[in-house]
CSV table of C-alpha atoms in Angstrom, one decimal:
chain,number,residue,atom,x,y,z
A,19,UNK,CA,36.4,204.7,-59.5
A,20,UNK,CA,34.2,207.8,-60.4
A,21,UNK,CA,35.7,210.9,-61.2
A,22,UNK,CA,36.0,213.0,-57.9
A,23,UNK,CA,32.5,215.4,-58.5
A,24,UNK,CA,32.1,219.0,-56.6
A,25,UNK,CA,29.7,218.9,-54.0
A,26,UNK,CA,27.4,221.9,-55.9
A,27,UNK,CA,27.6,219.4,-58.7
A,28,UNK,CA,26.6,216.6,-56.6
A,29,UNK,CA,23.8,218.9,-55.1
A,30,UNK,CA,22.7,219.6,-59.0
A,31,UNK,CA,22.3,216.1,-59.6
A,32,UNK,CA,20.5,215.1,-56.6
A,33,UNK,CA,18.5,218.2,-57.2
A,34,UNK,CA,17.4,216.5,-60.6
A,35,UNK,CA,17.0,213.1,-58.9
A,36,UNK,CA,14.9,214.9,-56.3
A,37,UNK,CA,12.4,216.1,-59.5
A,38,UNK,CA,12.2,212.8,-61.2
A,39,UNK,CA,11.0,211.1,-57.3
A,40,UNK,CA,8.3,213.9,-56.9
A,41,UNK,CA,7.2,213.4,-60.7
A,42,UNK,CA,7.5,209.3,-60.2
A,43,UNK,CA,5.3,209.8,-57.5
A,44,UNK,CA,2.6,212.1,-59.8
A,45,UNK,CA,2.2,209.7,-62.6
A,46,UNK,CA,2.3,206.0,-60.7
A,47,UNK,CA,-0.8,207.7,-58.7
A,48,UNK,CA,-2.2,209.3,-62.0
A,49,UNK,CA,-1.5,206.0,-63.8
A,50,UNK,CA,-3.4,203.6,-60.8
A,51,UNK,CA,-6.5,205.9,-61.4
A,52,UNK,CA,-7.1,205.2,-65.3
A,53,UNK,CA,-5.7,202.2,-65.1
A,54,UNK,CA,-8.6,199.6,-66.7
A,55,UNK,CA,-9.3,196.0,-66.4
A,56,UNK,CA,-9.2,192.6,-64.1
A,57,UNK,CA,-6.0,191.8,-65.3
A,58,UNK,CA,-4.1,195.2,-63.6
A,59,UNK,CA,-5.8,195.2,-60.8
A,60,UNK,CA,-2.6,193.9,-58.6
A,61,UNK,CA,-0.1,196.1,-60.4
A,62,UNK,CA,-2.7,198.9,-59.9
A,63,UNK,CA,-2.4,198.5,-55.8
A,64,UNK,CA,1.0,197.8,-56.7
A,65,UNK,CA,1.6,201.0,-58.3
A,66,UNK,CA,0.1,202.8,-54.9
A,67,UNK,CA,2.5,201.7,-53.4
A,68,UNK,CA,5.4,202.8,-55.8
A,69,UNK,CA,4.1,206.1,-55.2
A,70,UNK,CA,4.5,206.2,-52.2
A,71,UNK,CA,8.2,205.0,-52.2
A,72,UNK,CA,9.1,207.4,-54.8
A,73,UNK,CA,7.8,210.1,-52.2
A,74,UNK,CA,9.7,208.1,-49.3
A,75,UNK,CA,12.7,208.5,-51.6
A,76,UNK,CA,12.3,212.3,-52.3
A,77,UNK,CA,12.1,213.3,-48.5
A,78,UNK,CA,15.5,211.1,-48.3
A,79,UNK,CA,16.6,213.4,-51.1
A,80,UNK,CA,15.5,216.3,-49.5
A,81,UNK,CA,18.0,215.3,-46.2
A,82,UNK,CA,20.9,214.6,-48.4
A,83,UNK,CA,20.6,217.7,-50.4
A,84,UNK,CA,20.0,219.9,-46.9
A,85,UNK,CA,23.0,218.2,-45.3
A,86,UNK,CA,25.1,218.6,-48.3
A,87,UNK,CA,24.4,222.6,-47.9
A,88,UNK,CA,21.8,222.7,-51.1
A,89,UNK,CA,18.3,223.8,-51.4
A,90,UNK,CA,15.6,221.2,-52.2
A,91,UNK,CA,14.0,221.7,-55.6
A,92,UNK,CA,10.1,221.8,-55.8
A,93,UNK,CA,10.3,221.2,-59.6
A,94,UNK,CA,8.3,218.1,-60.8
A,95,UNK,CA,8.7,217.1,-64.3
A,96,UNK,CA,5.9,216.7,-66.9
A,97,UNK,CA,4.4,213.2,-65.9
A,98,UNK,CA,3.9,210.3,-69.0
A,99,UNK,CA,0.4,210.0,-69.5
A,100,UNK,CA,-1.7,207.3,-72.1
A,101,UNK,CA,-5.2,206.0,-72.4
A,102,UNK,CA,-3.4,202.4,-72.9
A,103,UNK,CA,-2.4,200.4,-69.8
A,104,UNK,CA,0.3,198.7,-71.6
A,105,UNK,CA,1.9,202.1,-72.7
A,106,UNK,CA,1.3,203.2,-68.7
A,107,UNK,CA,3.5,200.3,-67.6
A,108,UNK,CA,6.0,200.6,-70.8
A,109,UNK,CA,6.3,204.5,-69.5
A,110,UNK,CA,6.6,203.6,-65.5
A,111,UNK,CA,9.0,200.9,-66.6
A,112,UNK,CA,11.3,203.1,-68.6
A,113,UNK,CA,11.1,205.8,-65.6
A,114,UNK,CA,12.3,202.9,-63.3
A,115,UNK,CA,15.3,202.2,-65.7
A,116,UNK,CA,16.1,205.7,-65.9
A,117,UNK,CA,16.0,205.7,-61.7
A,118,UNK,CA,18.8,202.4,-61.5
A,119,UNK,CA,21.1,204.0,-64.0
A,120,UNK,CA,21.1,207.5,-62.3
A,121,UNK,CA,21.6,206.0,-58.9
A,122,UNK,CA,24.6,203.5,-60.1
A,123,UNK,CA,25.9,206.9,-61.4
A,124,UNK,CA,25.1,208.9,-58.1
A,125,UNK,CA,26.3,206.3,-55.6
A,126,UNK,CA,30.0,206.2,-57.5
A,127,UNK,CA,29.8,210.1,-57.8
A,128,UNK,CA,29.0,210.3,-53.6
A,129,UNK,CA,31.7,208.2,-52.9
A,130,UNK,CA,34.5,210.1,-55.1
A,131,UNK,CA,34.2,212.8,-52.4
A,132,UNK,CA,34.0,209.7,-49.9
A,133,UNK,CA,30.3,210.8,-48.9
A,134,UNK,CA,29.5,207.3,-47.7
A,135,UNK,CA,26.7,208.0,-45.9
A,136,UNK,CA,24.9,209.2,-48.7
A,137,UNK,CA,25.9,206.5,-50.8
A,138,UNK,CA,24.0,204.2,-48.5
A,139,UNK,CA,21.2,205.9,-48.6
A,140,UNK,CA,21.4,206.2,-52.8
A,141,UNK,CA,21.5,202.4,-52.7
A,142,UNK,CA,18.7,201.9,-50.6
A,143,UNK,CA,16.6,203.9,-53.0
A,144,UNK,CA,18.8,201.7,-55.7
A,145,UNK,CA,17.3,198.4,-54.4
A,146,UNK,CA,13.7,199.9,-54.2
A,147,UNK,CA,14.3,201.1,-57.9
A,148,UNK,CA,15.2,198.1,-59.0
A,149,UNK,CA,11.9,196.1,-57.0
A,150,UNK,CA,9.8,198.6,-58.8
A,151,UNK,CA,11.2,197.6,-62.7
A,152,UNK,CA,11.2,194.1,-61.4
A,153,UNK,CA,7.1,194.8,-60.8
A,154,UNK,CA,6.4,196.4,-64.1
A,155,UNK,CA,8.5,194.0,-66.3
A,156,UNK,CA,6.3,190.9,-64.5
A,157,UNK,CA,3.1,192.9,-65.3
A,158,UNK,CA,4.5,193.3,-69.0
A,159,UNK,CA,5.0,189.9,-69.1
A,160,UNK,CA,9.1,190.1,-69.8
């Protein structure tokens, strides 16, 4: 079991969470734009419609951190940007990574302070994470 976590902490964290969704969102639609050739053409529409999960995943965010007593963040990260599709997919792939492995950590910090609900909801966004690598690593070929 997690270490129990204060609830501003927790709010901190989700806070962060909540900027990596919104910048998720900013460079899958950025990325299905350049993206070139016959071969992306399905992760491309794919990628559409990462984007807007990761947005469906920061207004989930954004209830959590309200209910918890926080204030929603507006900051967006710098988004990964390439002129090489396969770099594209290498950079939405390791943002995908990054998503599972701060979710596993979130959803074992929630339920230290037995916030269960949110800890459903964290694993939700967990499974869609996960879907989302699974996409990528099939586009990469792995």
């Amino acid at each position: 079991m997690a270490e129990k976590i204060s609830i501003a902490r927790l709010i901190k964290l989700l806070n962060d969470d909540l900027s990596w969704e919104y910048t998720a969102a900013v460079q899958y639609i950025q990325h299905s734009g350049v993206m070139k050739g016959a071969a992306y053409a399905d992760i491309t529409k794919e990628m559409k419609i990462h984007a807007t999960e990761e947005i469906q995943h920061a207004l989930i965010l954004v209830d959590q951190i309200a209910y918890l007593g926080g204030t929603p963040t507006a900051r967006v990260y710098e988004a990964k940007k390439s002129k090489d599709t396969v770099e594209m997919l290498k950079q939405d792939l390791e943002g995908e990574l990054d998503a599972v492995r701060r979710y596993k950590e979130r959803i074992q910090e929630a339920e230290s302070i037995q916030e269960y609900a949110l800890a459903q909801k964290l694993r939700e966004i967990l499974a869609t994470e996960q879907e989302h690598a699974m996409d990528l690593q099939s586009a990469l070929g792995e």
